[in-house]
Short mmCIF file of C-alpha atoms in Angstrom, two decimals:
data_model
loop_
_atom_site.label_atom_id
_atom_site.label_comp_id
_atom_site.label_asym_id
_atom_site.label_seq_id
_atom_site.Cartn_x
_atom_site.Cartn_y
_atom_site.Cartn_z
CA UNK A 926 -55.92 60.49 193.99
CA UNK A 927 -54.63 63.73 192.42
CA UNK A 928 -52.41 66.12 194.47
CA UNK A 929 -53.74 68.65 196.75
CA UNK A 930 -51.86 71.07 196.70
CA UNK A 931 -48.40 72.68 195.01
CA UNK A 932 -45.73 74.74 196.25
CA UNK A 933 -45.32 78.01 194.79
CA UNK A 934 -42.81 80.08 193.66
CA UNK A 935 -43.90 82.28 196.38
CA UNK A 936 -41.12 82.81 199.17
CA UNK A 937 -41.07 83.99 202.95
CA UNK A 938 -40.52 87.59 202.91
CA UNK A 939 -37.74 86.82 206.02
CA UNK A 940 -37.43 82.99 205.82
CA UNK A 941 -36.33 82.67 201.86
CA UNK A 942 -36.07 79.16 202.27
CA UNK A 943 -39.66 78.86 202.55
CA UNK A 944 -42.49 79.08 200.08
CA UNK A 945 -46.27 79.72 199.87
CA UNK A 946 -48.31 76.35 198.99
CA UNK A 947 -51.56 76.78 196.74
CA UNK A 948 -54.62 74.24 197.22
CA UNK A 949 -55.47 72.33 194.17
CA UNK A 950 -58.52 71.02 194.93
CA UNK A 951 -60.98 71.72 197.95
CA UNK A 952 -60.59 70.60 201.31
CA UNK A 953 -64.14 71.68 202.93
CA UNK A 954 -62.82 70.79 206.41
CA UNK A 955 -60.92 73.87 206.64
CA UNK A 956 -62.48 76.03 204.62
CA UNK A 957 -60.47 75.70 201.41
CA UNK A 958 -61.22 75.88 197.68
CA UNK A 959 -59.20 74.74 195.09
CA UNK A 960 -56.69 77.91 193.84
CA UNK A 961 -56.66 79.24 197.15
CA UNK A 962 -52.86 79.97 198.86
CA UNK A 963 -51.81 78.14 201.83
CA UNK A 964 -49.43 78.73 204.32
CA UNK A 965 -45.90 78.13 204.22
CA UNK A 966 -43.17 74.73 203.81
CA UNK A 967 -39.91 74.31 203.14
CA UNK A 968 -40.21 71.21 201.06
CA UNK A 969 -42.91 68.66 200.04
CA UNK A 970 -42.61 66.11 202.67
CA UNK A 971 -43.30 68.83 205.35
CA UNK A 972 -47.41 68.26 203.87
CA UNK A 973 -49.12 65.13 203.15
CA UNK A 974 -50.85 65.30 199.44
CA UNK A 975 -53.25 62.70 201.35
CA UNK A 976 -56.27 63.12 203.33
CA UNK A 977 -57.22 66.84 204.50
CA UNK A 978 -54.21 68.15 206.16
CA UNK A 979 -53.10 71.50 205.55
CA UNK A 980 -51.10 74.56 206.82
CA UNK A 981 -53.05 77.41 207.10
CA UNK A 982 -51.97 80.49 205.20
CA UNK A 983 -49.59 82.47 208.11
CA UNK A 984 -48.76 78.75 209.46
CA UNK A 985 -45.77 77.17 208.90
CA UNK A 986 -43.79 73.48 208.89
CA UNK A 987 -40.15 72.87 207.83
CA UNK A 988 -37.40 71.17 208.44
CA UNK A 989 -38.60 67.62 208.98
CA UNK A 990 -42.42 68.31 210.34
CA UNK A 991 -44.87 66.52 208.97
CA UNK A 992 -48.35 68.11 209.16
CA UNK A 993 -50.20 64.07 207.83
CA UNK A 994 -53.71 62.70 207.77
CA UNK A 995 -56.47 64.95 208.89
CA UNK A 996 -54.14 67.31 210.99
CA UNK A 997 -53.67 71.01 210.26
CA UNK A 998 -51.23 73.81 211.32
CA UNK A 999 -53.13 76.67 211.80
CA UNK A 1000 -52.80 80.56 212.80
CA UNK A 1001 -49.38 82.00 213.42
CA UNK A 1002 -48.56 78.14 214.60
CA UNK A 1003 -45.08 76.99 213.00
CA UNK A 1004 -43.94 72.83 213.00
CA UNK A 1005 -40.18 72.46 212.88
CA UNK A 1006 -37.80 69.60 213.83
CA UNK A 1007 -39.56 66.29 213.94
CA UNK A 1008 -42.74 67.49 215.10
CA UNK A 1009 -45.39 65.03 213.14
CA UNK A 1010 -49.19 66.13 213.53
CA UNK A 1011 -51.65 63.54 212.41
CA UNK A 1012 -55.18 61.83 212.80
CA UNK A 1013 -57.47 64.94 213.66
CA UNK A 1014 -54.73 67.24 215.68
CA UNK A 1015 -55.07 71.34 215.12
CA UNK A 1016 -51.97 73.29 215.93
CA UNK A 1017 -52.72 76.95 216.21
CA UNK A 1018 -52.63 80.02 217.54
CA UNK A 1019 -48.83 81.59 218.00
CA UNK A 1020 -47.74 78.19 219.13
CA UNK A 1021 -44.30 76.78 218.10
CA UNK A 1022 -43.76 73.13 218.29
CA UNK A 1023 -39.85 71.68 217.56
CA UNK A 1024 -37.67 68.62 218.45
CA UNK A 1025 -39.13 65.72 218.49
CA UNK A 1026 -42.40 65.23 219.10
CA UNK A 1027 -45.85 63.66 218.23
CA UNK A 1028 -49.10 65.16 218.21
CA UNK A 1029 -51.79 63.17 216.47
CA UNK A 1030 -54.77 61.83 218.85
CA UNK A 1031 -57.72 59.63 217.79
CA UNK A 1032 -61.00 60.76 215.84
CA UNK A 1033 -62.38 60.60 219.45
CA UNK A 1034 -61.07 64.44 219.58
CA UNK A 1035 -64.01 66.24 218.64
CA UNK A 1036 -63.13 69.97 219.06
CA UNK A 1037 -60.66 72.56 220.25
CA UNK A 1038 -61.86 72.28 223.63
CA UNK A 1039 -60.47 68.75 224.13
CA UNK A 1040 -56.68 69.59 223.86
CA UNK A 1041 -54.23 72.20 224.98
CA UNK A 1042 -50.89 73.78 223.85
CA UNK A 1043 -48.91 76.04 225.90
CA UNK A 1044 -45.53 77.62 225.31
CA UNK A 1045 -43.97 78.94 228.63
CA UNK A 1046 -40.86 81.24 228.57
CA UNK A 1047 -40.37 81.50 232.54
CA UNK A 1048 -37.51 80.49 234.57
CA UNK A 1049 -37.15 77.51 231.67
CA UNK A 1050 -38.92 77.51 228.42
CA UNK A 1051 -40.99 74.63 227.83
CA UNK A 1052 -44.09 73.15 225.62
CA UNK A 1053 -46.66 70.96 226.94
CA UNK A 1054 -50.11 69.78 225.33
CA UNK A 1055 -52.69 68.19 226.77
CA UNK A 1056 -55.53 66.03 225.12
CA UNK A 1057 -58.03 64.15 225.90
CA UNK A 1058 -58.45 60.53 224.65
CA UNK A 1059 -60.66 57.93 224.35
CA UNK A 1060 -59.17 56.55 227.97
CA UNK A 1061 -58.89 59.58 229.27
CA UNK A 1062 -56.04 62.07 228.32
CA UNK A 1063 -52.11 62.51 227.45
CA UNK A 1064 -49.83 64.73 228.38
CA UNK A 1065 -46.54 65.81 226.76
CA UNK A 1066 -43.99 68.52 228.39
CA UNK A 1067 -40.91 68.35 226.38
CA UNK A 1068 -39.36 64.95 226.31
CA UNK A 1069 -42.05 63.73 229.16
CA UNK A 1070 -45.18 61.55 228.17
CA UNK A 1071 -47.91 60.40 230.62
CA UNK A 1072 -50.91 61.73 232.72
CA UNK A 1073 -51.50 64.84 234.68
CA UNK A 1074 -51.42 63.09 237.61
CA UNK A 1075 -47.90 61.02 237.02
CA UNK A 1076 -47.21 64.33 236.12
CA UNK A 1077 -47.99 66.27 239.52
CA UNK A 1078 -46.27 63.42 241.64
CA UNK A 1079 -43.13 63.62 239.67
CA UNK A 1080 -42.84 67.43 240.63
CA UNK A 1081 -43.53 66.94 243.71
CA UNK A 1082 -41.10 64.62 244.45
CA UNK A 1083 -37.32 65.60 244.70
CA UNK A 1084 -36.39 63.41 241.51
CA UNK A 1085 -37.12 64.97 238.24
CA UNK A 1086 -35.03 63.61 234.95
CA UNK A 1087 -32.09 65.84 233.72
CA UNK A 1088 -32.76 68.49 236.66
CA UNK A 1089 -30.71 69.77 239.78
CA UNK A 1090 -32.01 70.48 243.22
CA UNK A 1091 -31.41 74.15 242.24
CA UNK A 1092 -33.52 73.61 239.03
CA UNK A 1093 -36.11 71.92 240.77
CA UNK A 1094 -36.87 74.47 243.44
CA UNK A 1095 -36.86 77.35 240.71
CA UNK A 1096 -39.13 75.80 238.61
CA UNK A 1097 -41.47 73.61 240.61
CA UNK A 1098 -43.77 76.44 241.62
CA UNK A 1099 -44.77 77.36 237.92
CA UNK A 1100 -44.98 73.68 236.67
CA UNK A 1101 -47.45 73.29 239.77
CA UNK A 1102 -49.44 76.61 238.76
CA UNK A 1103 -48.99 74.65 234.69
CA UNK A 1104 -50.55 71.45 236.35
CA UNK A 1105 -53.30 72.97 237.79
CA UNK A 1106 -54.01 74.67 234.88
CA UNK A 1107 -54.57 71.31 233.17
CA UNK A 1108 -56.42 69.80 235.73
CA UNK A 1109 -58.81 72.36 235.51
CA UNK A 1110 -59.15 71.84 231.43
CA UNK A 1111 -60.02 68.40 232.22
CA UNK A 1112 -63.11 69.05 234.71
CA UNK A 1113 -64.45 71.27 232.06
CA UNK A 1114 -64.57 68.11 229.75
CA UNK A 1115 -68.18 66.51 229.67
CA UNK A 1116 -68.37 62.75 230.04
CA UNK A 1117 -68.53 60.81 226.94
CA UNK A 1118 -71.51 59.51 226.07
#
């Protein structure tokens, strides 16, 4: 198959390191025709020339990201670190994903509505996203993996990973208010049929 897409000679207007990609052939799933400019990447790993993913023309993935597959960066969104997006996974909005993380979920995902990212800056910053899966749904807040409701016991409970007592009573009231914010994304999803 012939390359998607090239990297210009294009660069950030703050972030020299960075340049503008350019489509070179259509990707209907998001909307793009051949000549059309892209977002932004530091180097040519950061975007698989397979399948449909893209970055999205304000978007951006550097560093080590890897936006793969059928996954896109979209919006303001910016991939950095190790952050790999893949299978059908849409990062957008202002959302800024770093470290090392993982967010590609089955073809099962069939629209915005069935995942979540959030960025919180309050007495700790932290990222979380929720999605749903074909069993039911994941959920990752920094370096933690499992379900909402592992998720809800653990900060409950006096024993949280890499936390004092101090840290835990500061910060267990928003994580609870973050928690039910998820649970309630979840009883808006409709069975599967």
């Amino acid at each position: 198959m012939s390359e998607k897409y090239e990297i210009t000679n294009i660069q950030h207007p703050e972030w020299r390191f960075l340049r503008r990609i350019r489509a070179l052939r259509d990707i209907p799933r998001y909307g793009v025709e051949a000549g059309d400019l892209g977002g932004w990447v530091e180097k040519e790993y950061n975007l698989s020339q397979d399948g449909n993913a893209w970055v999205g023309e304000q978007a951006t993935a550097f560093e080590n990201s890897l936006v793969d597959e059928d996954s896109a960066v979209l919006g303001r969104a910016c991939v950095g670190g190790k952050v790999v997006t893949s299978g059908n996974a849409l990062i957008g909005g202002d959302v800024s994903l770093s470290g090392v993380e993982q967010f590609g979920w089955d073809d099962d995902v069939r629209s915005g509505e069935e995942f979540m990212f959030v960025e919180v800056a309050a007495s700790k910053m932290f990222r979380a996203a929720l999605c749903r899966t074909k069993r039911g749904h994941r959920l990752h807040v920094g370096c933690w993996r499992g379900t909402v409701p592992k998720f809800r016991t653990m900060i409950e409970s006096d024993r949280w990973v890499e936390a004092t007592p101090k840290e835990i009573k500061l910060r267990r009231p928003e994580l609870i208010a973050f928690t039910a914010m998820c649970e309630a994304r979840i009883a808006t999803w409709e069975p599967r049929t």
